[in-house]
Amino acid sequence: MADSYFQPISGFDLPRFAGVPTFMRLPHVPLDSPRISEVDIGLIGTPWDGGTTNRPGPRHGPRQLRDMSTMIRAQNGATGVRPFEAMNCADLGDVGPNPADLMDSMTRITAFYDQVVAAKIKPLTAGGDHLCSLPILRALGKAVPLGMIHFDSHTDLFHSYFNGTMFTHGTPFRRAIEEGLLDPRKVIQIGIRGTAYDFEDRDFAEAVGVTIIPIEEFHARGVLDVMAQARELVGDMPTYVTYDIDFVDPAFAPGTGTPEVGGPNSYQALQCARELAGVNIVGADLVEVSPPFDQSGATAFLGVSLMFEMLCNMVPAA
Amino acid sequence: MADSYFQPISGFDLPRFAGVPTFMRLPHVPLDSPRISEVDIGLIGTPWDGGTTNRPGPRHGPRQLRDMSTMIRAQNGATGVRPFEAMNCADLGDVGPNPADLMDSMTRITAFYDQVVAAKIKPLTAGGDHLCSLPILRALGKAVPLGMIHFDSHTDLFHSYFNGTMFTHGTPFRRAIEEGLLDPRKVIQIGIRGTAYDFEDRDFAEAVGVTIIPIEEFHARGVLDVMAQARELVGDMPTYVTYDIDFVDPAFAPGTGTPEVGGPNSYQALQCARELAGVNIVGADLVEVSPPFDQSGATAFLGVSLMFEMLCNMVPAA
Amino acid sequence: MADSYFQPISGFDLPRFAGVPTFMRLPHVPLDSPRISEVDIGLIGTPWDGGTTNRPGPRHGPRQLRDMSTMIRAQNGATGVRPFEAMNCADLGDVGPNPADLMDSMTRITAFYDQVVAAKIKPLTAGGDHLCSLPILRALGKAVPLGMIHFDSHTDLFHSYFNGTMFTHGTPFRRAIEEGLLDPRKVIQIGIRGTAYDFEDRDFAEAVGVTIIPIEEFHARGVLDVMAQARELVGDMPTYVTYDIDFVDPAFAPGTGTPEVGGPNSYQALQCARELAGVNIVGADLVEVSPPFDQSGATAFLGVSLMFEMLCNMVPAA
Amino acid sequence: MADSYFQPISGFDLPRFAGVPTFMRLPHVPLDSPRISEVDIGLIGTPWDGGTTNRPGPRHGPRQLRDMSTMIRAQNGATGVRPFEAMNCADLGDVGPNPADLMDSMTRITAFYDQVVAAKIKPLTAGGDHLCSLPILRALGKAVPLGMIHFDSHTDLFHSYFNGTMFTHGTPFRRAIEEGLLDPRKVIQIGIRGTAYDFEDRDFAEAVGVTIIPIEEFHARGVLDVMAQARELVGDMPTYVTYDIDFVDPAFAPGTGTPEVGGPNSYQALQCARELAGVNIVGADLVEVSPPFDQSGATAFLGVSLMFEMLCNMVPAA
Amino acid sequence: MADSYFQPISGFDLPRFAGVPTFMRLPHVPLDSPRISEVDIGLIGTPWDGGTTNRPGPRHGPRQLRDMSTMIRAQNGATGVRPFEAMNCADLGDVGPNPADLMDSMTRITAFYDQVVAAKIKPLTAGGDHLCSLPILRALGKAVPLGMIHFDSHTDLFHSYFNGTMFTHGTPFRRAIEEGLLDPRKVIQIGIRGTAYDFEDRDFAEAVGVTIIPIEEFHARGVLDVMAQARELVGDMPTYVTYDIDFVDPAFAPGTGTPEVGGPNSYQALQCARELAGVNIVGADLVEVSPPFDQSGATAFLGVSLMFEMLCNMVPAA
Amino acid sequence: MADSYFQPISGFDLPRFAGVPTFMRLPHVPLDSPRISEVDIGLIGTPWDGGTTNRPGPRHGPRQLRDMSTMIRAQNGATGVRPFEAMNCADLGDVGPNPADLMDSMTRITAFYDQVVAAKIKPLTAGGDHLCSLPILRALGKAVPLGMIHFDSHTDLFHSYFNGTMFTHGTPFRRAIEEGLLDPRKVIQIGIRGTAYDFEDRDFAEAVGVTIIPIEEFHARGVLDVMAQARELVGDMPTYVTYDIDFVDPAFAPGTGTPEVGGPNSYQALQCARELAGVNIVGADLVEVSPPFDQSGATAFLGVSLMFEMLCNMVPAA
């Protein structure tokens, strides 16, 4: 039986534009709250973009994602899943970053997620830029290397930038593989496209066994076929899902820092998340929403719609 | 032979950005004009959004739709139809609403359309929010229940909001069915999607015989197949067409109050309207264009493009 | 000694873009919270614009004002006042309106403020359109007619609109005077300007003794002189302060529904609020911020800067 | 007694966002209308920017000015003047330009205004770029050279551009003086500022007797003093008033192609127009509003507010 | 071996937002530079929109395209082509137009391209409106009529506008065919759609042998089939490629003056350019990007992505 | 005699929207250019915002400032100064930062300015956030502590942020004073305002002798009086001028990360820069222009207008 404390406020009771905006209108339950132990899934913001090498802004993502998430209702229209009745979900608030110190910020994020893991809460994160995934994985992948399903237009597998800088939003999964947080043979990257400086990242992927589905292949095979491969790859192993909003075509998600044209539309984007059904998701994130590049909130609304689809696949099937 | 009075001004004579903007550059023929009796199809604005429960703005729709409609020319590029030569079309102006009194506004709209019906003019309406359709149907469906083809991401079949409020933009067709203005077994709703509070609306639809085509089915079957079903359902009975711009994916139509991601693209949106050929359309509307959420006019331009397609199916085939 | 529970989160600890946005980063203390009895000043949102006759949007005001209010710090740079140390301040949340029922919404607002008054909390409200002030005054002015200092470009003293509609954002203070909630001889309206249909409102003001300072007089005399008159008029009687953001010139506050050019600049706008020092303020509001007309947040940031100045004059002088 | 046909529609009857937008909600009376002979003052659009050397867009000005002009009411709040009762005012529509032929466009404009002059209608024009003033002056200044009061940040007195191009929006008044349409000793230019290629224009002005009030002098002396000089200069001679919106500081009027920072605020801008009282105005224009650079309509709203002030000084004093 | 002088600056060395923006971060090599003789492919801006009959702005296109082009990297992610290593590419700067003289501007453009042709440089042009293509073709097609592959929603084959104006952005290819610059039987126009005044342009096309692929046919057959036909049509003859950004659906390319809904998405748009492989391209352009209608730069980013794809097909296959 | 190589391109020859945009259309002369030794004043971009603790974006400043600077002409309209004839000015390009490494970026900036100093070039810098001033001062103030005239709404004199972070855009001048780069008794900060966490920065200023002119004093005394004090303070000592765009009221300069309402208008902003005449300026900067918060370019245009005024005071009086 669902606990009413953990039910989102209905727009039939309080209009959706009203109220203090928490993720999906869930209760705000900080880590030091007495009710934290009841939480099954924690929605968390990582408002940090210190790894961004191009156009900044994702530090503002969690705020706008919370705002637009008040348009999300309680039931999945396509599948009928009611996630908030299936498990106790809550907004755990934001990790406080240090905008002027990259290493300190990563330390803070890992420390926060160590507590989340200790509390046996599955995190669903709203970024932040893609470097946020690395300190999260340092908490989640500490015990055993994880599988990963990765939606993106970039591999984020580069070695370094600017003459030796190892930590940027273009390097997190190179680091995560090097640190043993991910099992590269159980990592699949979907939607890769755009111009490149060179193929150093793809060569690395091939060398360590990461599977890449370029966008041309994605469009040719279709969502269902690609996602079947992804599910098969990770099987039932503990798997992280990371969803960079720039996976989606910029007409649907203009609010991001490194867009690449030619991506999937919003229906395909939703389908990808929906087709995660059955995956053993131990954590997920939606990153790179950059409000300064889309003040309308359209990108953030797509972002929270995707978070909701992922959430529906993080709860036990009814 | 077409009456030159009823021909739109050509952009080859007067540039499209010039002149007082009427719908599609047609003559402005108010209800009290001496030429009103010559009008076959009346384009009408209902600048009212009193039923909006979320983000307001459609009251500004007719103004922006008129503005962008000056980009519409005289001939359908795909079918060759020249509607303004086929029938006398005119801009009948706007129904004056009362923004601070919901019931008064509905009365005013019905009174206006009663006159339109009396003058044997087929109305093509630019909303306004979707509650506008109810007072229009009260005029058009007075004599006999109508069939309805309904493009939308929402059913608008809810019973009530906010503890008993019966008239909102989420309830018009529930009321219209209850009032006998529509024959529910001859109503088809296409494109339904998005998160839900619950499925109370869908349960009602099933109970009374309304056909719902969820977006997943729409994408799987394709426009042509779905529209064949729609045409078959209504046959040659008098049919109302209601087109909520939020049927279209928000990347193509961002200027609306309750967007839902994962919708059709603009080509599919046009096809849907084009595939109404042969339907016995007694009236049509295009609603929920909200200019404050798209000052660029792109949504309104799509809106008037759809109005033009519907108009081409409201005139007799050549 | 200030209670740390009621202190806002510092941007030196948590960056200002992070965290769930409450008004001025204060604790969220709903009316049913156990700590409500400790609150001295309550910041409240009234997200409702049902009285708007022109361009809607202020229902979205509280959300955006909360967002931008995270840029406000703890101390007044000009006066040195530290309001959060002087009194216990908290975000009481929003009053839930009924967007489709004007009368119901007014009832809900008055009911909420009746509770606020009963709890001996002074309200500082973020609107909402200007009709929100009427149901608030029905709670605050119930016992004894209040004085009022009113910043606006419109008098909001009209009798009715649209052939007899008595409740719109152009009529609240006509109603409040008729209902005995305000003592008209102790009401001053500052900044009145713009074109008019007629001077019926000004004739009423003159008849009942309301003082009007047109913008021409304001610019000629200057802020300090006008505000001295305002303070003298209300003396030490219980006084309500109502601040319509359209008082300020639209270059500084574009996000509003009925702008009038030729208004004060932002420095004068601040000065006006600052010169309320010594007034016996029993409640205050900042209304008509309309986010759809200023997605940048600049208007809201000015709005919360004005709220902070008013707040500094609602606490006891150090 | 005012003719009700020529009265604008009140926003108390029809909300201001409703209806086909004509200038100030006046009747649309084309030159070939039977009622044209009753018109005293004609509001006319010249949607043309063929003389623009920098950022184009003023061709869209009349459309947006009409839209925003529906926010203008019937009475001047500062002076009490009710222009629509003093004289018959009407929207004469737009002059149709040829966007791809500069000379043809100028010919079309002069031909239109020749008819306006013949009908003894005083024109109040909404541009279009500043080159529009030249073909207008060719009609109005044909009989006798006019005086001119000119608000602008540029003199528009240059000889030529781009190696010999004589007709641009930087040259109209050089041409008008050369053609004998203006008496240069009775021309005053107020607000001149910004960087310059050289002072060739100012040297010409000095040589022929044009009075220039640079912005530094304007700010030092104040509106009232400068306008007294302007009124004295033109005395009671037939005078044209030309108001370039870029006279106003770009914070108040961002929607223009060649902004210059450091200009007057909107209150000073209004005062300038108001202080034209007593001038024998034979025609006036408001030019260079460029909607693509201000989709919000704020610039256009200031523009029509200025047009209304000028209009109030084109009717006889009560 | 690639000359390092002609290599673009890498974003791994200098972040992409830094530096003076040239096309694709290539060296700026004006026509009078000593290194001009080493250039194989010249990227050129034609910032002129004098032929625009509707909404202006493409004169600002080259500036914004240069800005966004700094996001383009060195290698084609789909094909692996590295164009800057295959041939010497450079930014030749802009042709200086005369914004107030249409004929002078066309003369200036042709004069510039005559020099480009003389220097044996293949031009890749960033417009400007579509009339720019005519003076370019006068230089490129002087010796022998060219084939042309034309992506657009309009044929641009009209005879004249506004009572005899022969040169507008709706007439360039009518003129080019009349002047013998194109072989009409070797011209294919892909994507034609939208409403029409009449089919005079299509009748002309049919009469002279131009192939038109309406958008309905395009969507039905798919990119690959249509492009195979295009390649077959032109064979190995010298061919010009002209790409009007309004070919793409306005959701993907809102920044243009004459959008038509129902077009291809960005992936199809890319595919079209990619499928030019093997065509003997003697020059290409990307026109009608209008920054005032998309300040976000999204349209320009799609534009430069398409320019990069075309560029990859202008260099010899590896 | 002015060297034509160093003259900006005139808009009378090449329209201002055309051409590769360098600062003020000056030649691009990198540090390794053979002509670098002829340069007297170097305009330099520091596209870096690594010290930003709130809303990022100034890294994009130099690009947009270059773009808008093409609207600047050759002569000061108020003073007649022609700076490009007085001294050889050039665009030296941008310093390449490391967006993911704060310390590395500061090192890179100082290294660049060390070369500039060695070449005896006076730098006029376009930021970047305000932390950029520190590494610049490390080059310019190495020999002897400088005086400084500082326009800003913040003192930027804080000790540290986020529990010990010493380098942010709120600390540069604390560090510069500590490092002996500035003589604090010869530093004046003008325009300080806004809410504060505490007055730790002001206490430091008082302790070391920095002069602060709060905005209230600025408005009360006026520009001329305040600037006379500033000039007197620094006398003829080598002085740095640092101009944070957030000194100006956000209505005039919305594109910045930490706006504070109540600031000077654009005319006062210009006057401040103009009143630097006679100061011995060894370098100057204009920082904190953040294009993502003002895509219109209005803030950047004000920024370059201010840079031009400063430049006019960096050349010898005629």
PDB file of C-alpha atoms in Angstrom, chain C residues 9-17 25 68 70-80 82 251-252 265-268 270 274 296 298 301-302 305-306 308-309, chain F residues 52-56 154 158 160-163 193-200 202 215-217 219-220 249-252 254 257-263 265 293:
ATOM      1  CA  ILE C   9      21.014  29.344   3.205  1.00  0.00           C
ATOM      2  CA  SER C  10      24.091  31.352   2.288  1.00  0.00           C
ATOM      3  CA  GLY C  11      25.394  31.398  -1.275  1.00  0.00           C
ATOM      4  CA  PHE C  12      28.854  31.064   0.218  1.00  0.00           C
ATOM      5  CA  ASP C  13      27.815  27.594   1.394  1.00  0.00           C
ATOM      6  CA  LEU C  14      25.439  26.436  -1.317  1.00  0.00           C
ATOM      7  CA  PRO C  15      25.658  28.254  -4.657  1.00  0.00           C
ATOM      8  CA  ARG C  16      22.637  30.337  -5.383  1.00  0.00           C
ATOM      9  CA  PHE C  17      21.530  28.265  -8.366  1.00  0.00           C
ATOM     10  CA  ARG C  25      16.047  30.473   0.695  1.00  0.00           C
ATOM     11  CA  MET C  68      15.028  34.629  -8.626  1.00  0.00           C
ATOM     12  CA  THR C  70      17.664  32.791  -4.383  1.00  0.00           C
ATOM     13  CA  MET C  71      19.844  35.695  -5.590  1.00  0.00           C
ATOM     14  CA  ILE C  72      18.836  37.753  -2.547  1.00  0.00           C
ATOM     15  CA  ARG C  73      21.300  37.739   0.355  1.00  0.00           C
ATOM     16  CA  ALA C  74      20.892  38.403   4.071  1.00  0.00           C
ATOM     17  CA  GLN C  75      21.681  42.070   4.533  1.00  0.00           C
ATOM     18  CA  ASN C  76      20.406  45.305   3.036  1.00  0.00           C
ATOM     19  CA  GLY C  77      23.385  46.899   1.318  1.00  0.00           C
ATOM     20  CA  ALA C  78      22.046  50.408   1.734  1.00  0.00           C
ATOM     21  CA  THR C  79      20.683  50.349   5.273  1.00  0.00           C
ATOM     22  CA  GLY C  80      22.510  47.446   6.857  1.00  0.00           C
ATOM     23  CA  ARG C  82      19.416  42.078   8.526  1.00  0.00           C
ATOM     24  CA  ALA C 251      12.154  48.815 -19.531  1.00  0.00           C
ATOM     25  CA  PHE C 252      12.947  47.707 -15.980  1.00  0.00           C
ATOM     26  CA  ASN C 265      13.475  53.569 -12.943  1.00  0.00           C
ATOM     27  CA  SER C 266      14.632  50.742 -10.712  1.00  0.00           C
ATOM     28  CA  TYR C 267      16.531  53.002  -8.335  1.00  0.00           C
ATOM     29  CA  GLN C 268      13.448  55.126  -7.731  1.00  0.00           C
ATOM     30  CA  LEU C 270      13.781  50.752  -4.632  1.00  0.00           C
ATOM     31  CA  ARG C 274      12.984  51.959   1.321  1.00  0.00           C
ATOM     32  CA  SER C 296      14.696  36.110 -18.454  1.00  0.00           C
ATOM     33  CA  ALA C 298      14.728  40.263 -14.790  1.00  0.00           C
ATOM     34  CA  PHE C 301      14.490  39.778  -9.771  1.00  0.00           C
ATOM     35  CA  LEU C 302      13.405  43.400  -9.454  1.00  0.00           C
ATOM     36  CA  SER C 305      14.485  43.016  -4.608  1.00  0.00           C
ATOM     37  CA  LEU C 306      11.444  45.179  -3.835  1.00  0.00           C
ATOM     38  CA  PHE C 308      13.269  42.430   0.328  1.00  0.00           C
ATOM     39  CA  GLU C 309      13.170  46.208   0.778  1.00  0.00           C
TER      40      GLU C 309
ATOM     41  CA  THR F  52      32.085  32.505 -11.719  1.00  0.00           C
ATOM     42  CA  THR F  53      30.209  31.350  -8.643  1.00  0.00           C
ATOM     43  CA  ASN F  54      26.721  32.034  -9.897  1.00  0.00           C
ATOM     44  CA  ARG F  55      25.477  32.169 -13.502  1.00  0.00           C
ATOM     45  CA  PRO F  56      28.193  31.376 -16.072  1.00  0.00           C
ATOM     46  CA  HIS F 154      30.285  44.526  -6.145  1.00  0.00           C
ATOM     47  CA  PHE F 158      35.969  38.933  -0.484  1.00  0.00           C
ATOM     48  CA  SER F 160      37.157  33.328   0.004  1.00  0.00           C
ATOM     49  CA  TYR F 161      34.104  31.278  -0.937  1.00  0.00           C
ATOM     50  CA  PHE F 162      32.820  27.772  -0.314  1.00  0.00           C
ATOM     51  CA  ASN F 163      34.955  27.019   2.658  1.00  0.00           C
ATOM     52  CA  ARG F 193      25.115  48.059  -4.166  1.00  0.00           C
ATOM     53  CA  GLY F 194      22.828  45.088  -3.756  1.00  0.00           C
ATOM     54  CA  THR F 195      22.134  42.785  -0.888  1.00  0.00           C
ATOM     55  CA  ALA F 196      25.080  41.363   1.033  1.00  0.00           C
ATOM     56  CA  TYR F 197      25.845  38.290   3.090  1.00  0.00           C
ATOM     57  CA  ASP F 198      27.798  40.580   5.393  1.00  0.00           C
ATOM     58  CA  PHE F 199      30.138  43.576   5.137  1.00  0.00           C
ATOM     59  CA  GLU F 200      33.400  41.653   5.442  1.00  0.00           C
ATOM     60  CA  ARG F 202      33.732  46.625   3.072  1.00  0.00           C
ATOM     61  CA  ILE F 215      25.328  53.700  -5.379  1.00  0.00           C
ATOM     62  CA  GLU F 216      23.302  55.876  -3.048  1.00  0.00           C
ATOM     63  CA  GLU F 217      26.206  58.306  -2.854  1.00  0.00           C
ATOM     64  CA  HIS F 219      23.149  58.984  -7.337  1.00  0.00           C
ATOM     65  CA  ALA F 220      23.181  61.772  -4.790  1.00  0.00           C
ATOM     66  CA  ASP F 249      21.485  48.899 -14.255  1.00  0.00           C
ATOM     67  CA  PRO F 250      20.311  45.532 -15.606  1.00  0.00           C
ATOM     68  CA  ALA F 251      17.646  47.189 -17.760  1.00  0.00           C
ATOM     69  CA  PHE F 252      20.528  48.552 -19.822  1.00  0.00           C
ATOM     70  CA  PRO F 254      20.748  42.424 -18.779  1.00  0.00           C
ATOM     71  CA  GLY F 257      25.541  36.874 -14.274  1.00  0.00           C
ATOM     72  CA  THR F 258      25.092  38.792 -11.035  1.00  0.00           C
ATOM     73  CA  PRO F 259      22.891  41.793 -11.765  1.00  0.00           C
ATOM     74  CA  GLU F 260      21.901  44.254  -9.075  1.00  0.00           C
ATOM     75  CA  VAL F 261      18.982  46.601  -9.658  1.00  0.00           C
ATOM     76  CA  GLY F 262      19.172  50.327  -8.995  1.00  0.00           C
ATOM     77  CA  GLY F 263      22.269  51.148 -11.027  1.00  0.00           C
ATOM     78  CA  ASN F 265      21.616  54.344 -16.796  1.00  0.00           C
ATOM     79  CA  PHE F 293      21.702  36.034 -20.772  1.00  0.00           C
TER      80      PHE F 293
END
